[in-house]
Amino acid sequence: MHDDTSIQRPAPRAPGVPRAPGAPRAPGQRRTAAVATAIAVAVGLTLGAVVGAPVRASAATTESEAADYASDAFGDAWDFTSAADFNTDFSGTPATVSGGALKVGLTPGDQLFLVHSISGSLATGRDGARQPVDPARYSRLTFSMDQPLTKRIGAVYWFTCREQTAACGGGFTFPVVQGPHVYTFDLAKQSTLLAKVPWRSGKKVVFRLDPVVLPGNAGDTGKQASIDWVRLHAAPDASHPHAGMPAGTYPGYTVTQRPQLVVDTPNPTQGQDYATATTGRPWNFTSATATSHVKYSNTTVLSRDSRGITARNAGPHQNDPQVHLPVSRMAGSTYHYLQWDMRYDGPFDLSGSAGGGKMARAIWNVAGTGTPQIGNDLLTYSNGNAAETSVDLTAQNPLDEDALTPKAGWAGQTITGLRFDPNEDPGKAVWHLKSVHLRADPAATGSTTVTFHDNAWVAGSTADVTVRTGSGAWQRIATGVAVTKGANSVPFRLGSMPAGKYAVQVTLRHPDGSSDNETAGAPVVMKAGPVASVDRSHDPVGRLDSATAGSGGVTVTGWAYDPDTRNPLAVALYDGKTGTKSLGRVSTSLARPDVVRAHPAAPAASGYSTTVRLSAGTHDVCAYGINVGAGSTNPLLGCRSVTVR
């Protein structure tokens, strides 16, 4: 027997027993759905032939990759060349992403959540509830794994509900083969586990791969499986029999890359920041002046540095630290993107014991009622998986299921008070809060710039850009744009089109005929007015000073500013060595008096520094300044070669 215990989430309070205003929900109140299922050796499943790494050889046939879920949903294939490819907080035993592989100890009960979701939390980032798997489009699983054991059984699970109960689950088992092998399965053929929910029975919000599910031997301790890549892809056809393989040249055939498109702008970080609009400064906790009106409860602030404030949970309610943000009558439908950058010490843990309760929460007040509006969990992962996170409070119901009535919510409300609760750890958790923002949709007068990049760029690629308001027809604003490696820019001029809120979509095509289309992360509010003349004097200015490898990753430092703003500037980082893969963003926040002396227009805090995780090998880390206001492009600030050992 193999016990499959779902991830725990808060249990509901008894009907009629609401949480008192301002009181925390005890993280010890957790709902556990224990799913026990007998594991049988799969029958009728196809185990792929052994396929080695791509080799340079004359190819008899050429075909393009099949549509792949990770490439399409994230613009980033599960090739484990970056830490973002797998959230190691979602594994039964510690897993690591290193050397271009996902490595996991071969212990029964290992659970590798490739697509994860936790009920009772707001869907952000790569949450499967935000980007579910469409089984009609992706019906095959192919992966490459090298492991040393014999006579073992693995399993694949999927769930149509975030609670991951047996009733909404299905899957199958498969024999695990010793050594390096490529495994390939038709997910629609059978489902023998849990409630045997068929693969094609609705979109999947959780998808899990368990390398080993049978009890091991004493000699198995310390042994690892190494998974080189995973593809959840469309079914091959007669013209593309090898489409499940990653791009490369193999004996007898070549597989060409499909686009891995990412639309960089417009995005939520470009929208007007509430604190900046009302006080001239964002809530950036690296600055005591910028956060002088912020108040704290159940918190001891220990220090302030480039990580923001370092603080520790304190009494009288130790499991309820609170950061009270100064807000006075704000339109919730205008400022609706909540963004935060936080880290904490210790591992990811949702239990109710000391060290657990690693989720944040927003609680706000609205005009017309004295009842606080209690937001649902905001998952905050361990340091290696943490990243600046944004959630649209109007895109989903943001309230806790057991919130007090009346449940006014956020959209359409006048917000009169706001606090951010970093965690619910009953122990003395130490956390680091760098920034909190409330942003509006990006806006422009007359014109703006659409930017995008392809993580699987090949020469000869082209792109089309279309826009629309509401549910109207898409209007093409650019056709056949030659796509270059790295950041690409296309102007969007309102012209004769009506003012309004526009969604932006990019369609990118490779020379082999494969294509991908993605919509920008935020619409842009286009206002009628004269278009400012575009010249390079409005582009960001800056430099990538250094990229230094260390035990925690590669530390990137530099400086940047935009002549059109005094606010912090976003700097996009890419790994040019692996096809310009996005490494995320960092905002300027550090004092650079040397920059101000050389560039008097630069803000005092024009420096930036962040640490990114990269696999072993040599990488070209590149930085781009993200343009604000007028300007023609997001210029390259520089590249640095760094070797990770």
XYZ file of C-alpha atoms in Angstrom:
645
model
C 0.000 0.000 0.000
C 1.091 3.546 -0.657
C -0.378 6.390 1.374
C -0.842 9.547 -0.657
C -1.512 12.420 1.710
C -2.678 15.642 0.113
C -1.119 18.987 0.979
C -2.777 20.403 4.044
C -4.781 23.612 4.126
C -6.671 25.509 6.815
C -9.756 23.813 8.195
C -12.987 25.843 8.331
C -14.252 27.341 11.528
C -17.499 26.018 12.914
C -20.599 27.736 11.466
C -21.573 30.759 13.485
C -18.143 31.060 15.110
C -16.368 33.762 13.086
C -12.860 34.920 13.651
C -12.819 38.102 15.682
C -11.906 41.222 13.694
C -8.133 41.467 13.429
C -7.539 38.030 14.955
C -5.450 35.506 12.980
C -6.628 32.159 11.750
C -4.661 29.564 13.664
C -2.450 27.738 11.140
C -2.892 24.592 13.222
C -6.454 24.347 11.915
C -5.602 22.356 8.809
C -7.775 20.196 6.588
C -6.082 16.923 5.633
C -7.421 14.715 2.843
C -5.647 11.393 3.324
C -5.873 9.372 0.124
C -4.857 5.724 0.476
C -4.664 3.656 -2.687
C -3.284 0.265 -3.633
C -0.488 0.509 -6.164
C -0.563 -2.058 -8.939
C 1.936 -2.504 -11.735
C 0.554 -0.724 -14.782
C -0.715 -2.906 -17.606
C -0.749 -1.841 -21.231
C 1.326 1.307 -20.806
C 4.102 2.006 -23.252
C 7.621 2.384 -21.945
C 9.668 4.396 -24.403
C 12.833 3.051 -25.918
C 16.166 4.128 -24.526
C 17.136 7.408 -26.120
C 20.483 9.015 -25.423
C 21.363 12.674 -25.395
C 21.176 14.496 -28.741
C 24.184 13.807 -30.936
C 25.523 15.573 -33.981
C 24.603 13.392 -36.922
C 23.152 13.669 -40.389
C 19.404 13.742 -39.946
C 17.163 11.824 -42.328
C 14.050 13.747 -41.260
C 13.299 17.095 -39.671
C 10.198 17.843 -37.593
C 9.118 20.480 -35.085
C 8.469 19.954 -31.396
C 4.939 19.226 -30.258
C 3.042 21.863 -28.291
C 4.316 21.608 -24.711
C 2.430 22.792 -21.606
C 5.372 24.348 -19.733
C 6.656 26.112 -22.852
C 3.214 27.482 -23.673
C 2.101 28.385 -20.127
C 5.382 29.758 -18.766
C 7.519 30.430 -21.835
C 9.960 28.098 -20.110
C 10.282 24.367 -20.787
C 10.867 21.889 -17.961
C 14.514 21.442 -18.937
C 15.777 22.231 -15.400
C 18.339 24.761 -16.506
C 16.985 27.312 -14.008
C 15.534 27.168 -10.506
C 12.167 28.446 -11.792
C 11.610 25.149 -13.632
C 10.628 23.348 -10.422
C 9.460 24.584 -7.039
C 11.470 22.356 -4.699
C 9.050 23.141 -1.859
C 6.711 20.724 -3.642
C 8.586 17.454 -3.262
C 8.231 14.658 -0.726
C 11.944 14.716 0.061
C 14.429 17.489 -0.718
C 14.903 17.922 -4.456
C 17.450 20.136 -6.179
C 17.767 21.727 -9.593
C 21.423 21.616 -10.593
C 23.577 20.721 -13.558
C 20.606 20.941 -15.920
C 18.664 18.221 -14.091
C 16.075 17.753 -11.345
C 17.652 15.473 -8.746
C 15.587 13.710 -6.092
C 16.314 11.036 -3.499
C 14.772 7.664 -4.313
C 12.574 7.355 -1.247
C 9.057 5.873 -1.422
C 6.607 8.709 -1.167
C 8.581 11.197 -3.249
C 6.096 13.536 -4.890
C 7.253 15.854 -7.651
C 4.509 18.408 -8.290
C 5.170 19.671 -11.795
C 1.851 21.524 -11.702
C 0.804 22.430 -8.169
C -2.080 24.148 -6.441
C -3.256 24.502 -2.838
C -6.884 25.112 -1.969
C -7.590 28.087 0.247
C -4.882 30.193 -1.405
C -5.018 32.851 -4.093
C -3.735 31.493 -7.390
C -0.508 33.307 -8.295
C 2.541 32.583 -10.421
C 2.600 29.025 -11.779
C -0.387 27.833 -9.743
C -2.364 25.230 -11.710
C -5.654 26.946 -10.859
C -4.363 30.008 -12.708
C -2.916 28.048 -15.647
C -4.680 24.645 -15.752
C -3.604 21.875 -18.098
C -5.949 21.413 -21.058
C -6.098 17.623 -21.588
C -7.524 18.040 -25.073
C -4.331 19.840 -26.134
C -1.729 18.017 -24.024
C -2.284 14.255 -23.892
C 1.205 12.721 -23.757
C 3.889 12.622 -21.072
C 7.517 12.088 -22.081
C 10.500 12.436 -19.764
C 14.128 11.384 -19.459
C 15.243 9.836 -16.150
C 18.427 8.148 -15.003
C 18.138 6.110 -11.803
C 20.134 3.200 -10.306
C 17.420 0.898 -8.884
C 15.835 -2.235 -10.311
C 12.315 -3.638 -9.954
C 10.724 -0.390 -8.862
C 7.386 1.220 -9.660
C 6.676 4.870 -10.405
C 3.348 6.677 -10.661
C 1.664 9.630 -12.322
C -1.231 11.455 -10.636
C -3.574 14.218 -11.758
C -6.370 16.135 -10.052
C -9.213 18.305 -11.318
C -9.656 19.966 -7.891
C -7.251 21.986 -5.751
C -8.117 19.910 -2.640
C -6.488 16.841 -4.286
C -9.050 14.436 -2.860
C -9.382 10.910 -4.228
C -12.750 11.789 -5.795
C -11.169 14.222 -8.271
C -7.992 12.229 -8.923
C -6.706 9.747 -11.427
C -3.428 8.330 -12.673
C -1.481 5.147 -13.276
C 1.676 3.280 -12.292
C 4.590 2.278 -14.491
C 7.709 0.107 -14.177
C 10.880 2.067 -13.462
C 13.881 0.972 -15.514
C 17.463 1.042 -14.271
C 19.780 3.503 -15.980
C 19.036 6.363 -18.395
C 15.742 5.961 -20.232
C 13.135 8.019 -21.999
C 9.620 7.170 -20.773
C 6.581 8.065 -22.857
C 2.902 7.545 -22.007
C -0.457 8.209 -23.626
C -2.284 9.762 -20.655
C -5.689 9.175 -22.231
C -5.289 5.392 -22.439
C -6.147 4.519 -18.868
C -6.543 5.727 -15.298
C -6.247 3.104 -12.563
C -5.549 5.124 -9.404
C -7.713 7.031 -6.894
C -11.196 7.593 -8.411
C -9.840 6.665 -11.844
C -10.779 10.070 -13.234
C -9.957 9.933 -16.972
C -7.347 12.283 -18.331
C -9.813 13.914 -20.731
C -12.402 14.601 -18.023
C -11.720 18.294 -17.464
C -8.792 20.649 -16.978
C -6.151 19.549 -14.489
C -4.935 21.888 -11.741
C -2.387 19.423 -10.267
C -0.023 17.074 -12.112
C 2.421 14.918 -10.165
C 5.205 12.477 -10.968
C 6.368 9.990 -8.283
C 9.664 8.301 -9.277
C 9.272 5.490 -6.683
C 6.137 4.272 -4.856
C 7.121 0.852 -3.481
C 9.107 0.263 -0.250
C 12.829 0.292 -0.914
C 15.744 -1.693 0.428
C 18.203 -0.601 3.090
C 20.822 -0.106 0.385
C 18.681 2.488 -1.407
C 19.449 5.192 1.147
C 21.167 8.172 -0.427
C 20.580 7.125 -4.025
C 19.123 9.650 -6.430
C 17.185 9.862 -9.652
C 18.198 12.509 -12.162
C 15.432 13.810 -14.435
C 16.874 15.691 -17.410
C 13.641 17.031 -18.880
C 9.882 16.552 -18.814
C 7.380 17.307 -21.558
C 3.594 17.308 -21.157
C 2.790 17.628 -24.819
C 0.412 17.209 -27.716
C 0.173 13.786 -29.333
C 2.646 13.122 -32.163
C 1.260 12.422 -35.605
C 2.469 10.615 -38.722
C 4.421 13.681 -39.841
C 5.897 14.304 -36.389
C 6.522 10.889 -34.790
C 9.305 12.226 -32.524
C 7.545 15.459 -31.525
C 7.618 14.498 -27.848
C 11.397 14.862 -27.756
C 13.132 18.152 -26.943
C 14.714 20.040 -29.809
C 18.016 18.559 -30.941
C 19.728 16.355 -33.501
C 19.324 12.628 -32.888
C 20.482 9.589 -34.895
C 18.239 9.650 -37.948
C 16.146 12.740 -37.228
C 16.201 16.349 -36.024
C 13.595 18.066 -33.844
C 13.394 21.848 -34.238
C 12.364 24.269 -31.477
C 8.892 25.703 -31.047
C 8.645 29.245 -29.685
C 8.707 29.822 -25.926
C 7.165 33.274 -26.056
C 7.030 35.700 -23.118
C 5.259 39.063 -23.448
C 7.193 41.335 -21.090
C 5.130 44.515 -21.361
C 2.567 45.748 -20.641
C 2.667 44.121 -17.205
C 1.304 44.934 -13.718
C 4.603 46.386 -12.454
C 4.239 49.289 -14.910
C 1.004 50.538 -13.373
C 0.908 53.608 -11.167
C 1.882 52.780 -7.599
C -0.573 54.046 -4.967
C 2.040 55.042 -2.388
C 4.126 56.861 -4.999
C 1.054 58.664 -6.346
C -0.013 59.870 -2.897
C 3.294 60.447 -1.074
C 5.947 60.512 -3.799
C 7.617 57.345 -2.486
C 6.776 53.624 -2.831
C 6.547 51.329 0.199
C 10.155 50.216 -0.188
C 11.331 48.897 3.171
C 14.998 49.403 2.346
C 14.249 53.092 3.047
C 13.242 54.244 6.523
C 11.962 57.501 5.044
C 9.740 55.830 2.444
C 8.076 53.652 5.094
C 8.066 56.123 7.987
C 4.251 56.007 8.256
C 4.055 52.197 8.204
C 3.108 50.669 11.575
C 3.810 47.175 12.913
C 1.995 44.863 15.323
C 3.159 41.573 16.889
C 6.515 42.307 15.298
C 10.057 43.145 16.377
C 11.993 44.924 13.633
C 15.606 43.754 13.924
C 17.402 45.590 11.114
C 17.100 47.290 7.736
C 19.375 46.652 4.728
C 19.206 45.729 1.033
C 16.691 42.986 1.897
C 14.337 45.547 3.418
C 13.421 45.070 7.049
C 14.422 41.921 8.906
C 11.803 41.253 11.568
C 10.727 38.545 14.017
C 7.281 37.474 15.159
C 6.511 38.789 18.644
C 3.667 38.967 21.140
C 1.020 39.409 22.182
C -0.231 37.413 19.137
C 2.984 35.837 17.941
C 1.397 33.999 15.023
C -0.103 37.203 13.624
C 2.601 39.734 12.627
C 1.020 42.737 10.923
C 2.330 45.485 8.653
C -0.174 48.383 8.609
C 0.089 50.364 5.383
C -1.079 54.003 5.312
C -4.176 54.092 3.066
C -6.948 56.678 2.906
C -9.917 56.172 0.562
C -8.516 54.367 -2.441
C -10.547 53.033 -5.378
C -10.176 49.245 -5.351
C -11.051 48.946 -9.043
C -8.222 51.361 -9.870
C -5.497 49.995 -7.581
C -5.960 46.243 -7.738
C -2.551 44.602 -8.305
C -1.053 43.644 -4.924
C 2.683 43.020 -5.257
C 5.119 41.959 -2.549
C 8.749 40.912 -2.257
C 9.430 38.856 0.876
C 11.750 36.113 2.098
C 11.825 34.191 5.365
C 14.271 31.993 7.219
C 13.610 28.266 7.371
C 11.807 25.794 5.077
C 8.340 26.025 3.521
C 5.818 24.604 5.990
C 2.039 24.973 6.279
C 1.686 23.071 9.570
C 0.347 24.625 12.764
C 3.526 23.997 14.766
C 6.501 26.319 15.253
C 8.141 26.910 11.885
C 4.854 26.424 10.019
C 2.178 28.804 8.820
C 4.312 30.050 5.939
C 1.619 32.012 4.161
C 0.934 35.735 4.050
C -2.449 37.468 3.999
C -3.962 40.834 3.090
C -6.729 42.271 5.288
C -8.503 45.494 4.361
C -11.349 47.804 5.337
C -13.950 49.217 2.956
C -16.297 52.179 3.148
C -19.823 51.345 4.289
C -19.009 48.570 6.773
C -16.845 48.168 9.838
C -16.247 44.486 9.050
C -12.649 43.763 7.965
C -12.297 41.913 4.672
C -10.044 38.892 5.218
C -8.113 37.768 2.159
C -7.258 34.175 1.382
C -3.764 32.730 1.828
C -0.861 34.188 -0.157
C 1.665 31.364 -0.364
C 5.225 32.419 0.469
C 7.834 29.849 -0.477
C 11.258 29.139 0.976
C 14.185 31.351 0.080
C 15.358 29.362 -2.947
C 11.861 29.413 -4.450
C 10.832 32.887 -3.338
C 10.288 35.644 -5.876
C 8.516 38.974 -6.120
C 4.855 38.068 -6.523
C 1.790 39.885 -7.850
C -1.907 39.059 -7.630
C -4.860 40.796 -9.253
C -7.415 41.218 -6.455
C -10.207 41.686 -9.016
C -9.407 38.660 -11.216
C -10.660 36.136 -8.634
C -12.583 36.173 -5.381
C -9.840 37.300 -2.981
C -11.705 36.497 0.253
C -11.126 33.666 2.691
C -13.968 31.150 2.489
C -14.690 31.792 6.165
C -14.379 35.575 6.021
C -16.747 37.620 8.132
C -19.948 38.952 6.631
C -20.699 41.154 4.850
C -18.197 39.932 2.271
C -17.677 43.112 0.290
C -14.458 41.998 -1.396
C -12.154 44.344 -3.310
C -13.567 45.158 -6.770
C -15.796 48.225 -6.811
C -15.052 49.081 -3.181
C -13.476 52.157 -1.629
C -10.545 50.836 0.401
C -10.042 52.724 3.669
C -7.428 50.561 5.403
C -4.916 47.879 4.450
C -2.504 45.611 6.247
C -0.133 42.877 5.073
C 0.408 39.895 7.409
C 3.724 38.197 6.490
C 3.002 34.764 8.030
C 1.057 32.775 10.629
C 3.931 30.967 12.308
C 3.264 30.342 16.026
C 7.030 30.258 16.520
C 9.471 33.137 16.372
C 9.704 33.324 12.594
C 12.277 35.681 11.070
C 11.267 37.299 7.799
C 12.570 39.902 5.369
C 10.115 42.290 3.708
C 11.565 44.375 0.870
C 8.514 46.020 -0.693
C 4.736 46.104 -0.994
C 2.942 47.813 -3.868
C -0.635 48.471 -4.916
C -0.721 49.245 -8.609
C -3.195 50.355 -11.248
C -3.307 49.089 -14.834
C -0.463 50.448 -16.971
C -1.483 53.620 -18.806
C -0.157 55.668 -21.706
C -1.167 58.743 -23.665
C -1.115 58.382 -27.414
C 1.466 55.598 -27.594
C 3.302 52.932 -25.641
C 5.750 50.104 -26.322
C 5.011 46.363 -26.415
C 8.034 44.208 -25.555
C 8.519 40.451 -25.756
C 11.187 37.762 -26.047
C 11.468 34.136 -27.117
C 13.226 31.726 -24.748
C 13.712 29.355 -27.705
C 14.750 31.953 -30.273
C 15.940 30.891 -33.718
C 16.993 33.097 -36.609
C 14.255 33.942 -39.090
C 11.433 34.193 -36.526
C 8.676 36.748 -37.058
C 5.884 38.161 -34.895
C 2.477 39.805 -35.224
C 1.043 42.072 -32.529
C -2.711 42.590 -32.048
C -4.800 44.585 -29.551
C -8.460 44.782 -28.566
C -10.798 46.429 -26.098
C -13.254 44.309 -24.091
C -14.454 41.301 -26.093
C -14.142 43.084 -29.443
C -12.220 41.872 -32.457
C -8.424 41.783 -32.386
C -6.828 44.588 -34.420
C -3.386 44.062 -35.880
C -0.855 46.823 -35.141
C 2.276 45.060 -36.447
C 2.825 42.237 -38.938
C 5.872 40.157 -39.793
C 8.171 41.847 -37.283
C 11.671 40.348 -37.479
C 12.361 38.850 -34.034
C 15.847 39.191 -32.587
C 17.448 37.360 -29.705
C 16.618 39.013 -26.396
C 14.185 41.878 -25.924
C 12.014 42.974 -28.871
C 9.978 46.188 -29.024
C 6.940 47.170 -31.087
C 5.296 50.613 -30.786
C 1.549 50.726 -30.083
C 0.159 54.055 -31.251
C -3.509 54.783 -30.568
C -3.963 56.768 -33.781
C -7.612 56.701 -34.872
C -8.561 53.907 -32.464
C -10.778 54.927 -29.532
C -9.316 55.485 -26.087
C -9.863 52.580 -23.687
C -8.376 49.580 -21.947
C -6.552 47.361 -24.458
C -5.432 43.755 -24.138
C -2.231 43.023 -26.076
C -1.403 39.721 -27.779
C 1.744 38.609 -29.593
C 1.885 35.723 -32.087
C 5.380 34.435 -32.830
C 6.325 32.066 -35.644
C 9.475 30.040 -36.200
C 10.772 29.207 -39.691
C 9.612 25.584 -39.289
C 5.978 26.777 -39.137
C 5.487 26.289 -35.391
C 3.916 29.190 -33.518
C 2.828 30.435 -30.106
C 0.610 33.305 -29.048
C 0.513 34.895 -25.606
C -1.405 37.753 -24.041
C 0.342 40.408 -21.967
C 0.118 40.093 -18.182
C -1.919 43.296 -17.898
C -4.003 45.449 -20.227
C -2.891 48.990 -20.976
C -5.204 51.988 -20.590
C -4.680 54.091 -23.707
C -5.611 57.758 -23.414
C -6.127 60.086 -26.355
C -3.557 62.816 -26.734
C -0.502 63.924 -28.678
C 2.224 61.344 -29.081
C 5.469 62.549 -27.605
C 8.355 62.470 -30.032
C 10.374 59.333 -29.475
C 14.095 59.756 -29.040
C 16.833 57.892 -27.235
C 17.091 60.565 -24.563
C 14.012 59.041 -22.895
C 15.408 55.496 -22.803
C 16.744 54.041 -19.541
C 20.425 54.549 -18.778
C 22.537 52.123 -16.788
C 25.125 49.393 -16.531
C 25.534 45.805 -15.432
C 28.612 46.125 -13.225
C 29.234 42.540 -12.190
C 27.920 38.974 -12.033
C 29.676 36.947 -9.327
C 29.134 33.264 -8.572
C 28.803 32.236 -4.929
C 27.286 29.548 -2.720
C 23.783 31.051 -2.988
C 23.840 31.580 -6.755
C 25.051 34.391 -8.998
C 24.920 37.891 -7.517
C 24.213 40.554 -10.134
C 24.916 44.239 -9.400
C 24.655 47.444 -11.383
C 22.779 50.703 -11.723
C 19.985 52.129 -13.860
C 17.507 54.965 -14.081
C 14.942 56.354 -16.511
C 14.998 60.098 -17.268
C 11.185 60.134 -17.158
C 10.781 59.037 -13.538
C 12.320 59.288 -10.095
C 10.724 56.007 -9.060
C 12.583 52.696 -8.822
C 13.298 51.210 -12.253
C 12.736 47.569 -13.185
C 15.730 45.737 -14.649
C 15.057 42.492 -16.528
C 17.722 39.775 -16.290
C 18.326 37.040 -18.850
C 20.618 34.058 -19.265
C 21.940 34.595 -22.777
C 23.897 31.326 -22.746
C 20.725 29.219 -22.874
C 18.696 31.075 -25.479
C 18.076 34.226 -23.448
C 16.082 32.574 -20.679
C 14.418 34.990 -18.296
C 15.967 35.127 -14.825
C 13.358 37.523 -13.434
C 13.550 41.180 -12.506
C 15.084 43.419 -9.877
C 14.194 47.015 -9.030
C 16.683 49.761 -8.285
C 16.789 50.552 -4.570
C 20.425 50.958 -3.494
C 22.295 54.220 -2.941
C 24.870 54.943 -5.678
C 26.479 58.339 -5.027
C 29.052 57.599 -7.742
C 26.265 57.332 -10.310
C 24.664 60.594 -9.148
C 28.011 62.377 -9.496
C 28.370 61.158 -13.073
C 24.673 61.477 -13.937
C 23.032 64.289 -11.939
C 19.573 63.286 -13.252
C 19.842 59.874 -11.580
C 17.931 59.239 -8.328
C 20.043 58.605 -5.242
C 18.834 54.972 -5.061
C 19.721 53.981 -8.613
C 21.683 50.828 -7.737
C 20.437 47.279 -7.954
C 21.637 43.942 -6.651
C 20.041 40.515 -6.610
C 21.012 36.856 -6.545
C 19.763 34.394 -9.158
C 20.180 30.648 -9.299
C 21.873 29.129 -12.349
C 22.942 25.607 -13.218
C 26.599 24.605 -13.335
C 28.464 25.883 -16.358
C 29.279 29.163 -18.068
C 26.481 31.683 -18.548
C 26.138 35.119 -20.130
C 23.979 37.117 -17.716
C 22.423 40.138 -19.446
C 20.439 43.077 -18.040
C 17.863 45.310 -19.763
C 16.390 48.552 -18.417
C 12.557 48.542 -18.673
C 11.453 51.810 -20.219
C 8.929 54.053 -18.437
C 6.912 56.747 -20.192
C 8.396 58.095 -23.414
C 11.224 56.225 -25.048
C 11.790 53.795 -27.877
C 13.154 50.596 -26.360
C 14.302 48.629 -23.328
C 18.062 49.022 -23.828
C 20.678 46.426 -23.024
C 22.624 47.558 -19.944
C 25.338 44.971 -20.412
C 26.250 41.288 -20.241
C 28.734 39.494 -18.006
C 30.098 35.991 -18.395
C 30.101 33.945 -15.195
C 31.012 30.332 -14.460
C 29.021 28.381 -11.867
C 30.966 25.426 -10.481
